CSV table of C-alpha atoms and ligand atoms in Angstrom, one decimal:
chain,number,residue,atom,x,y,z
A,1,MET,CA,133.2,165.0,56.6
A,2,THR,CA,134.6,161.8,58.2
A,3,ASP,CA,138.1,160.6,57.3
A,4,PHE,CA,136.9,157.4,55.7
A,5,LEU,CA,134.8,159.1,53.0
A,6,LYS,CA,136.6,162.4,52.6
A,7,ASP,CA,137.7,161.9,49.0
A,8,ILE,CA,134.3,160.8,47.8
A,9,ALA,CA,131.8,163.1,46.2
A,10,PRO,CA,128.0,162.5,46.0
A,11,VAL,CA,127.1,160.0,43.3
A,12,LYS,CA,125.4,161.6,40.3
A,13,PHE,CA,123.5,160.2,37.3
A,14,GLY,CA,125.9,160.2,34.4
A,15,GLY,CA,123.8,158.2,31.9
A,16,PRO,CA,124.5,154.9,30.1
A,17,ASP,CA,127.4,156.4,28.1
A,18,SER,CA,129.3,157.9,31.1
A,19,THR,CA,132.7,156.3,31.7
A,20,ASP,CA,132.8,157.5,35.3
A,21,PRO,CA,132.9,154.4,37.6
A,22,MET,CA,131.5,156.5,40.5
A,23,ALA,CA,128.4,157.6,38.6
A,24,PHE,CA,125.1,156.0,38.1
A,25,HIS,CA,124.6,154.7,34.6
A,26,HIS,CA,121.1,153.5,34.8
A,27,TYR,CA,119.7,154.6,38.2
A,28,ASP,CA,118.2,158.0,37.8
A,29,ALA,CA,116.0,158.3,41.0
A,30,ASP,CA,113.6,160.8,39.3
A,31,GLU,CA,113.1,158.8,36.1
A,32,THR,CA,109.5,157.8,35.8
A,33,LEU,CA,108.5,154.2,35.0
A,34,MET,CA,104.9,153.1,34.9
A,35,GLY,CA,103.8,156.4,36.4
A,36,LYS,CA,106.3,156.3,39.4
A,37,PRO,CA,109.9,157.5,39.9
A,38,LEU,CA,112.5,154.8,40.1
A,39,ARG,CA,113.2,155.9,43.7
A,40,ASP,CA,109.7,154.8,44.7
A,41,HIS,CA,109.7,151.6,42.8
A,42,LEU,CA,113.1,150.3,44.1
A,43,ARG,CA,113.1,151.8,47.6
A,44,PHE,CA,116.8,151.1,48.1
A,45,ALA,CA,118.3,150.4,51.5
A,46,VAL,CA,121.8,150.0,52.8
A,47,ALA,CA,122.4,147.1,55.2
A,48,TYR,CA,124.3,148.4,58.2
A,49,TRP,CA,125.8,145.0,59.1
A,50,HIS,CA,127.6,144.3,55.9
A,51,SER,CA,128.7,147.8,55.1
A,52,PHE,CA,129.8,149.0,58.5
A,53,ALA,CA,129.9,146.1,61.0
A,54,TRP,CA,131.5,143.3,59.0
A,55,GLU,CA,135.3,143.4,59.2
A,56,GLY,CA,136.2,141.2,56.3
A,57,GLY,CA,136.7,137.9,58.1
A,58,ASP,CA,136.2,134.4,56.8
A,59,PRO,CA,136.4,130.9,58.3
A,60,PHE,CA,140.2,130.9,57.7
A,61,GLY,CA,141.2,134.4,58.7
A,62,GLY,CA,140.1,137.5,60.6
A,63,GLN,CA,139.6,141.2,59.8
A,64,THR,CA,141.1,142.5,56.6
A,65,PHE,CA,139.4,145.9,56.6
A,66,GLN,CA,140.7,148.9,58.6
A,67,ARG,CA,138.1,151.4,59.5
A,68,PRO,CA,138.3,154.5,61.7
A,69,TRP,CA,135.4,153.1,63.9
A,70,TYR,CA,137.3,149.9,64.9
A,71,PRO,CA,137.5,148.3,67.4
A,72,GLN,CA,133.7,148.2,67.6
A,73,ASP,CA,133.5,147.7,71.3
A,74,THR,CA,132.9,151.3,72.5
A,75,MET,CA,129.9,153.6,72.2
A,76,GLU,CA,132.3,156.3,71.0
A,77,ASN,CA,133.2,154.2,68.0
A,78,ALA,CA,129.5,153.3,67.5
A,79,ARG,CA,128.9,157.0,67.1
A,80,LYS,CA,131.8,157.3,64.7
A,81,LYS,CA,130.4,154.4,62.7
A,82,ALA,CA,127.0,156.1,62.6
A,83,ASP,CA,128.6,159.4,61.4
A,84,THR,CA,130.2,157.5,58.5
A,85,ALA,CA,127.1,155.5,57.7
A,86,PHE,CA,124.9,158.6,57.3
A,87,GLU,CA,127.5,160.3,55.3
A,88,MET,CA,127.5,157.3,52.9
A,89,PHE,CA,123.7,157.3,52.7
A,90,ARG,CA,124.0,161.0,51.6
A,91,ILE,CA,126.7,160.2,49.1
A,92,LEU,CA,124.6,157.4,47.5
A,93,GLY,CA,121.2,159.2,47.9
A,94,VAL,CA,119.6,156.0,49.2
A,95,PRO,CA,116.2,156.6,50.8
A,96,TYR,CA,116.5,153.8,53.4
A,97,PHE,CA,118.8,151.8,55.7
A,98,CYS,CA,118.3,148.6,57.8
A,99,PHE,CA,120.0,147.5,61.0
A,100,HIS,CA,120.3,144.8,63.7
A,101,ASP,CA,120.8,145.9,67.3
A,102,ALA,CA,124.3,144.3,67.3
A,103,ASP,CA,125.4,146.3,64.3
A,104,ILE,CA,124.8,149.7,65.8
A,105,HIS,CA,126.1,149.3,69.4
A,106,PRO,CA,128.5,146.9,71.1
A,107,ASP,CA,127.1,144.2,73.3
A,108,GLY,CA,126.5,145.4,76.8
A,109,GLY,CA,126.6,142.0,78.6
A,110,SER,CA,123.0,142.1,80.0
A,111,PHE,CA,119.6,143.0,78.7
A,112,PRO,CA,119.2,146.3,80.6
A,113,GLU,CA,122.6,147.5,79.4
A,114,ASN,CA,121.8,146.4,75.8
A,115,GLU,CA,118.5,148.3,75.9
A,116,SER,CA,120.1,151.4,77.3
A,117,ARG,CA,122.8,151.4,74.5
A,118,LEU,CA,120.2,150.8,71.9
A,119,LYS,CA,118.2,153.8,73.1
A,120,GLU,CA,121.3,155.9,73.2
A,121,ILE,CA,122.5,155.1,69.7
A,122,THR,CA,119.0,155.3,68.1
A,123,ASP,CA,118.6,158.7,69.8
A,124,TYR,CA,121.8,159.6,68.0
A,125,PHE,CA,120.3,158.4,64.7
A,126,GLY,CA,117.1,160.4,64.9
A,127,PRO,CA,118.5,163.9,64.0
A,128,LYS,CA,120.9,162.4,61.4
A,129,MET,CA,117.9,160.7,59.7
A,130,GLU,CA,116.2,164.0,59.6
A,131,GLU,CA,119.2,165.9,58.3
A,132,VAL,CA,120.2,163.4,55.6
A,133,GLY,CA,116.7,162.4,54.7
A,134,THR,CA,117.3,158.7,55.2
A,135,LYS,CA,114.5,156.6,56.6
A,136,LEU,CA,114.4,153.2,58.3
A,137,LEU,CA,113.2,150.4,56.0
A,138,TRP,CA,113.4,147.9,58.9
A,139,GLY,CA,115.0,147.1,62.1
A,140,THR,CA,115.8,143.6,63.5
A,141,ALA,CA,117.4,141.8,66.4
A,142,ASN,CA,120.6,139.8,66.0
A,143,MET,CA,119.7,136.6,67.8
A,144,PHE,CA,122.3,134.4,66.3
A,145,SER,CA,125.8,135.8,67.0
A,146,HIS,CA,126.0,135.7,70.8
A,147,ARG,CA,126.8,132.3,72.4
A,148,ARG,CA,123.6,132.4,74.4
A,149,TYR,CA,121.7,131.8,71.1
A,150,MET,CA,123.8,128.8,70.0
A,151,SER,CA,120.7,126.5,70.3
A,152,GLY,CA,118.3,129.1,68.9
A,153,ALA,CA,116.4,132.0,70.3
A,154,SER,CA,112.6,131.4,70.5
A,155,THR,CA,113.3,127.7,69.8
A,156,ASN,CA,115.9,127.3,72.5
A,157,PRO,CA,115.4,124.4,74.9
A,158,ASP,CA,116.1,126.8,77.7
A,159,PRO,CA,113.1,129.1,78.6
A,160,ASP,CA,115.5,131.8,79.9
A,161,VAL,CA,116.9,132.2,76.3
A,162,PHE,CA,113.3,132.5,75.0
A,163,ALA,CA,112.8,135.3,77.7
A,164,PHE,CA,116.0,137.1,76.8
A,165,ALA,CA,115.1,136.9,73.1
A,166,ALA,CA,111.5,138.2,73.7
A,167,ALA,CA,112.9,141.2,75.8
A,168,THR,CA,115.4,141.9,73.1
A,169,VAL,CA,112.9,141.8,70.2
A,170,LYS,CA,110.6,144.1,72.3
A,171,SER,CA,113.4,146.6,72.7
A,172,CYS,CA,114.2,146.4,68.9
A,173,MET,CA,110.6,146.9,68.0
A,174,ASP,CA,110.4,149.9,70.3
A,175,ALA,CA,113.5,151.3,68.6
A,176,THR,CA,112.2,150.6,65.1
A,177,HIS,CA,108.9,152.3,66.0
A,178,LYS,CA,110.6,155.3,67.5
A,179,LEU,CA,112.6,155.8,64.3
A,180,GLY,CA,109.5,155.5,62.1
A,181,GLY,CA,110.6,152.1,60.6
A,182,GLU,CA,108.3,150.8,57.8
A,183,ASN,CA,108.8,147.1,58.6
A,184,TYR,CA,110.2,144.8,61.3
A,185,VAL,CA,112.1,141.7,60.2
A,186,LEU,CA,112.7,138.4,61.9
A,187,TRP,CA,115.3,136.1,60.3
A,188,GLY,CA,115.4,132.8,62.1
A,189,GLY,CA,119.1,132.8,62.5
A,190,ARG,CA,119.6,129.7,64.6
A,191,GLU,CA,115.9,128.7,64.6
A,192,GLY,CA,116.5,125.1,63.5
A,193,TYR,CA,118.5,122.2,64.7
A,194,GLU,CA,121.7,120.2,64.1
A,195,THR,CA,120.4,116.7,65.1
A,196,LEU,CA,117.1,115.2,66.1
A,197,ILE,CA,118.9,113.1,68.7
A,198,ASN,CA,118.7,116.1,71.0
A,199,THR,CA,115.7,118.0,69.6
A,200,ASP,CA,112.0,118.1,70.1
A,201,MET,CA,111.1,119.7,66.8
A,202,GLY,CA,107.3,119.9,67.4
A,203,GLN,CA,107.8,121.8,70.7
A,204,GLU,CA,110.3,124.1,69.2
A,205,LEU,CA,108.0,125.0,66.3
A,206,ASP,CA,105.2,125.7,68.7
A,207,HIS,CA,107.4,128.0,70.7
A,208,MET,CA,108.5,129.8,67.5
A,209,GLY,CA,104.8,130.2,66.5
A,210,ARG,CA,103.9,131.5,70.0
A,211,PHE,CA,106.9,133.9,69.9
A,212,LEU,CA,105.8,135.3,66.5
A,213,ASN,CA,102.2,135.8,67.8
A,214,MET,CA,103.7,137.8,70.7
A,215,VAL,CA,105.6,140.0,68.1
A,216,VAL,CA,102.3,140.7,66.4
A,217,ASP,CA,100.4,141.4,69.7
A,218,TYR,CA,103.2,143.8,70.7
A,219,LYS,CA,103.1,145.5,67.3
A,220,HIS,CA,99.4,146.3,67.8
A,221,LYS,CA,99.9,147.2,71.5
A,222,ILE,CA,102.4,150.0,70.6
A,223,GLY,CA,100.6,151.1,67.5
A,224,PHE,CA,103.4,150.1,65.1
A,225,LYS,CA,101.9,150.5,61.6
A,226,GLY,CA,104.8,148.8,59.8
A,227,THR,CA,104.7,145.2,58.4
A,228,ILE,CA,106.1,142.3,60.3
A,229,LEU,CA,108.3,140.2,58.0
A,230,VAL,CA,110.0,136.8,58.3
A,231,GLU,CA,113.0,135.9,56.2
A,232,PRO,CA,113.3,132.4,54.8
A,233,LYS,CA,116.7,130.7,54.6
A,234,PRO,CA,117.7,127.0,54.3
A,235,GLN,CA,120.5,125.0,56.0
A,236,GLU,CA,122.7,127.9,57.3
A,237,PRO,CA,123.6,128.4,60.1
A,238,SER,CA,121.6,125.4,61.4
A,239,LYS,CA,121.7,122.1,59.5
A,240,HIS,CA,117.9,122.1,59.4
A,241,GLN,CA,116.3,125.6,59.4
A,242,TYR,CA,112.6,125.8,60.3
A,243,ASP,CA,112.1,128.7,57.8
A,244,TYR,CA,113.7,126.9,54.8
A,245,ASP,CA,112.0,128.7,52.0
A,246,ALA,CA,108.9,130.8,51.1
A,247,ALA,CA,106.6,127.8,50.9
A,248,THR,CA,107.7,126.5,54.3
A,249,CYS,CA,107.3,129.8,55.9
A,250,ILE,CA,103.8,130.3,54.5
A,251,GLY,CA,102.8,126.9,55.8
A,252,PHE,CA,104.2,127.8,59.2
A,253,LEU,CA,102.4,131.2,59.3
A,254,ARG,CA,99.1,129.5,58.4
A,255,LYS,CA,99.5,126.9,61.1
A,256,TYR,CA,100.0,129.5,63.7
A,257,GLY,CA,97.2,131.8,62.5
A,258,LEU,CA,99.6,134.6,61.2
A,259,GLU,CA,98.9,134.6,57.5
A,260,ASN,CA,97.1,138.0,57.6
A,261,GLU,CA,99.7,139.6,59.9
A,262,VAL,CA,103.1,138.6,58.6
A,263,LYS,CA,104.7,138.7,55.2
A,264,LEU,CA,108.0,137.6,53.7
A,265,ASN,CA,111.3,139.2,53.3
A,266,LEU,CA,112.9,137.3,50.4
A,267,GLU,CA,116.6,137.1,49.6
A,268,GLN,CA,118.2,136.1,46.3
A,269,GLY,CA,121.0,134.2,47.9
A,270,HIS,CA,118.7,132.3,50.2
A,271,ALA,CA,116.6,131.3,47.2
A,272,ILE,CA,119.6,129.9,45.5
A,273,LEU,CA,120.7,127.9,48.6
A,274,ALA,CA,117.1,126.5,48.8
A,275,GLY,CA,117.5,125.2,45.2
A,276,HIS,CA,115.1,127.8,43.8
A,277,THR,CA,115.4,130.8,41.6
A,278,PHE,CA,114.7,134.2,43.2
A,279,GLU,CA,111.7,134.7,41.0
A,280,HIS,CA,110.3,131.4,42.2
A,281,GLU,CA,110.4,132.6,45.8
A,282,ILE,CA,108.8,135.9,44.8
A,283,ALA,CA,106.1,134.2,42.8
A,284,VAL,CA,105.3,131.8,45.7
A,285,ALA,CA,104.9,134.8,48.0
A,286,THR,CA,102.9,137.0,45.5
A,287,SER,CA,100.6,134.1,44.7
A,288,GLU,CA,99.6,134.2,48.4
A,289,GLY,CA,99.7,138.1,48.7
A,290,MET,CA,102.6,137.7,51.1
A,291,LEU,CA,105.5,139.5,49.4
A,292,GLY,CA,106.8,142.0,52.0
A,293,SER,CA,110.3,143.1,50.9
A,294,ILE,CA,113.5,141.9,49.2
A,295,ASP,CA,117.1,141.4,50.3
A,296,MET,CA,118.9,141.9,47.1
A,297,ASN,CA,122.2,140.2,46.6
A,298,ARG,CA,123.8,137.4,44.5
A,299,ASN,CA,124.9,133.9,45.6
A,300,ASP,CA,127.8,132.1,44.1
A,301,TYR,CA,126.4,129.2,42.2
A,302,GLN,CA,129.2,126.8,43.0
A,303,SER,CA,130.1,127.4,46.6
A,304,GLY,CA,127.0,126.1,48.5
A,305,TRP,CA,127.2,128.7,51.3
A,306,ASP,CA,125.7,132.2,51.6
A,307,THR,CA,128.2,134.5,49.8
A,308,ASP,CA,126.1,137.7,49.9
A,309,GLN,CA,127.7,139.4,46.8
A,310,PHE,CA,126.3,142.5,45.3
A,311,PRO,CA,124.0,141.7,42.4
A,312,ASN,CA,125.3,141.9,38.8
A,313,ASN,CA,123.1,139.6,36.8
A,314,VAL,CA,120.6,141.7,34.9
A,315,PRO,CA,118.4,138.9,33.5
A,316,GLU,CA,118.0,137.4,36.9
A,317,VAL,CA,117.2,140.7,38.5
A,318,ALA,CA,114.7,141.5,35.7
A,319,LEU,CA,112.8,138.3,36.3
A,320,ALA,CA,112.6,139.0,40.0
A,321,TYR,CA,111.2,142.5,39.5
A,322,TYR,CA,108.9,141.2,36.8
A,323,HIS,CA,107.1,139.3,39.5
A,324,VAL,CA,107.3,142.2,41.9
A,325,LEU,CA,105.8,144.6,39.4
A,326,LYS,CA,103.1,142.1,38.4
A,327,SER,CA,102.0,141.9,42.0
A,328,GLY,CA,101.7,145.6,42.3
A,329,GLY,CA,105.2,146.5,43.7
A,330,LEU,CA,107.0,146.4,47.0
A,331,GLY,CA,104.4,148.1,49.2
A,332,THR,CA,106.0,149.0,52.6
A,333,GLY,CA,109.0,146.9,51.6
A,334,GLY,CA,112.1,147.8,49.6
A,335,THR,CA,115.3,146.6,48.0
A,336,ASN,CA,117.8,146.1,50.8
A,337,PHE,CA,121.3,145.4,49.7
A,338,ASP,CA,122.0,142.4,52.0
A,339,ALA,CA,125.4,142.3,50.3
A,340,LYS,CA,129.0,142.6,51.4
A,341,LEU,CA,132.3,143.5,49.8
A,342,ARG,CA,134.8,140.7,49.0
A,343,ARG,CA,137.4,140.7,51.8
A,344,GLN,CA,140.1,142.0,49.4
A,345,SER,CA,138.0,145.1,48.6
A,346,LEU,CA,139.5,147.3,51.2
A,347,ASP,CA,138.8,150.8,50.2
A,348,ALA,CA,136.0,153.3,50.7
A,349,GLU,CA,135.8,153.5,47.0
A,350,ASP,CA,135.0,149.8,46.8
A,351,LEU,CA,132.1,150.2,49.2
A,352,ILE,CA,130.6,153.1,47.2
A,353,ALA,CA,131.2,151.4,43.8
A,354,ALA,CA,129.6,148.2,45.1
A,355,HIS,CA,126.4,150.0,45.9
A,356,VAL,CA,126.4,152.1,42.7
A,357,GLY,CA,126.8,149.0,40.7
A,358,GLY,CA,124.0,147.2,42.6
A,359,MET,CA,121.7,150.1,42.2
A,360,ASP,CA,122.4,150.3,38.4
A,361,VAL,CA,121.8,146.5,38.0
A,362,CYS,CA,118.5,146.8,39.9
A,363,ALA,CA,117.5,149.8,37.8
A,364,ARG,CA,118.3,147.9,34.5
A,365,GLY,CA,116.4,144.9,35.8
A,366,LEU,CA,113.4,147.0,36.8
A,367,LYS,CA,113.3,148.8,33.5
A,368,ALA,CA,113.5,145.5,31.6
A,369,ALA,CA,110.7,144.1,33.7
A,370,ALA,CA,108.5,147.2,33.1
A,371,ALA,CA,109.2,147.0,29.4
A,372,MET,CA,108.1,143.3,29.3
A,373,ILE,CA,105.0,144.1,31.3
A,374,GLU,CA,104.1,147.0,28.9
A,375,ASP,CA,104.8,144.9,25.9
A,376,GLY,CA,102.7,142.1,27.3
A,377,GLY,CA,104.5,139.3,25.5
A,378,LEU,CA,104.9,136.9,28.4
A,379,GLU,CA,101.3,137.6,29.6
A,380,LYS,CA,100.0,136.8,26.1
A,381,ALA,CA,102.0,133.6,25.9
A,382,LEU,CA,100.6,132.6,29.3
A,383,SER,CA,97.0,133.3,28.4
A,384,GLU,CA,97.4,131.4,25.1
A,385,ARG,CA,98.9,128.4,27.0
A,386,TYR,CA,96.1,128.3,29.5
A,387,ALA,CA,93.3,129.3,27.0
A,388,GLY,CA,91.7,125.9,27.2
A,389,TRP,CA,90.6,126.7,30.8
A,390,ASP,CA,88.5,129.7,29.6
A,391,THR,CA,86.0,127.3,28.0
A,392,PRO,CA,82.7,126.6,29.9
A,393,GLU,CA,83.4,122.8,29.8
A,394,ALA,CA,86.8,123.3,31.5
A,395,LYS,CA,85.4,125.6,34.2
A,396,ALA,CA,82.5,123.2,34.9
A,397,MET,CA,84.9,120.3,35.2
A,398,LEU,CA,86.5,121.9,38.3
A,399,GLU,CA,83.1,121.9,39.9
A,400,SER,CA,82.4,118.3,39.0
A,401,ASP,CA,83.9,114.9,40.1
A,402,PHE,CA,86.0,112.1,38.8
A,403,ALA,CA,83.1,109.9,37.7
A,404,SER,CA,81.5,112.5,35.5
A,405,ILE,CA,84.9,113.6,34.1
A,406,ALA,CA,85.6,110.0,33.1
A,407,GLU,CA,82.2,109.8,31.4
A,408,ARG,CA,82.9,112.9,29.4
A,409,VAL,CA,86.3,111.7,28.4
A,410,VAL,CA,84.6,108.6,27.0
A,411,ALA,CA,81.6,110.4,25.4
A,412,GLU,CA,83.7,113.1,23.7
A,413,GLY,CA,86.6,110.8,22.9
A,414,ILE,CA,89.1,113.2,24.7
A,415,ASN,CA,92.6,112.2,23.8
A,416,PRO,CA,94.9,115.2,24.2
A,417,GLU,CA,97.8,116.0,21.8
A,418,PRO,CA,100.8,117.7,23.6
A,419,ARG,CA,101.6,121.3,22.7
A,420,SER,CA,104.9,123.0,22.8
A,421,GLY,CA,105.8,124.9,26.0
A,422,ARG,CA,107.8,127.3,23.8
A,423,GLN,CA,110.5,127.8,26.4
A,424,GLU,CA,113.4,128.7,24.1
A,425,ILE,CA,111.1,131.1,22.1
A,426,LEU,CA,110.2,132.8,25.4
A,427,GLU,CA,113.8,133.0,26.5
A,428,ASN,CA,114.7,134.7,23.3
A,429,TYR,CA,111.8,137.1,23.8
A,430,ILE,CA,113.2,138.0,27.3
A,431,ASN,CA,116.6,138.6,25.8
A,432,ARG,CA,115.2,141.4,23.7
A,433,PHE,CA,114.5,143.4,26.9
A,434,VAL,CA,117.6,142.7,29.0
B,1,LIG,C1,121.4,136.3,56.9
B,1,LIG,C2,120.5,137.4,56.5
B,1,LIG,C3,120.3,138.4,57.6
B,1,LIG,C4,118.9,139.0,57.6
B,1,LIG,C5,118.6,139.9,58.8
B,1,LIG,O1,121.7,135.4,55.9
B,1,LIG,O2,120.1,137.5,55.4
B,1,LIG,O3,121.2,139.4,57.5
B,1,LIG,O4,118.6,139.7,56.4
B,1,LIG,O5,118.8,139.2,60.0
B,2,LIG,CO1,118.9,138.9,54.5
């Protein structure tokens, strides 16, 4: 038992009436829904970076947290951090975790030293994953924090940065493969630009497309069976991010011939920053068969930057899972809590309670989504709204042309009368389930 978590017992399911703040009220991993336990629907993961690497800083002040594994600049403390992380995975009973290279070992100053540290710490993870029973949902490379990446990684004007990034992603894919990771994620980080005055956007996009093709080639070369995912995010940290939202990423993947090889990792907060709802982003991806995984969190609606809070809005989460379930579930993906404590939430108890609350909110949302699917009310309303398209005339119109459509409009005296979209009635319907 590490010092940090010594007073915290494994979290149990207490049920909706329990008053224990450290118990699950809605997430019972074994509860079956639509023929599958909640554990397998939700596939929860803890994000190593927010829970163990982030120290509580903001643009106006530094570290507020005090953890036994600080300062994070030695391999000894990286192992201490890992000891605590796996203990927390056990306490929460989460099936998965996710990491960036930079979260799990301190920077070594050169590629060979980084690679050797990555090997060392992931070798340390292996037996712990076995012992605790936690698997790797995805690995990724942090190609945005170090100053070498200030002008991007694969989109950097300097080919040496492209090379460093390629070698780094190769090493992170090797580590992910070694640990049996089920996906590999690339979030653009600084793949974007501040000003066109100094940027050749077309060339940068071509380099990013080539880089991602190399990722896919390497996946096949090493026999990695997981899914390659890209994670859309707008306007942060670069003013103009190339992977702005799901639709932008899908266009990019098609342009570079990657639509059958790469899927999307969608994040609630990134959807909000892009001016969308989370369910919009999920529906864009599922309509193209490209939903890979979700980063679950909550963005502040007033702030305009990425606040990465733990989710606590059941209706929002329910609509997100509604679209996930409708498309057949998360596949190799999962629900990764890309969420961090507020910087005043100093205690180990805060960290555990944040995850417990997040897991409960997701369980409530998923159950509401499943109930709406089983009831069929939204599907029925949809098929009624689009029923006109089931007629032979409507189907034939899609195969015809403007001239014959215009003739038919005249011949049949077509003059449509608008019908209600019934939005409030449907919102009231959803309220019955959440
Ligand atoms: C950044 C973000 C990342 C990715 C992984 O906003 O979401 O943590 O999930 O690089
Ligand atoms: Co994310």
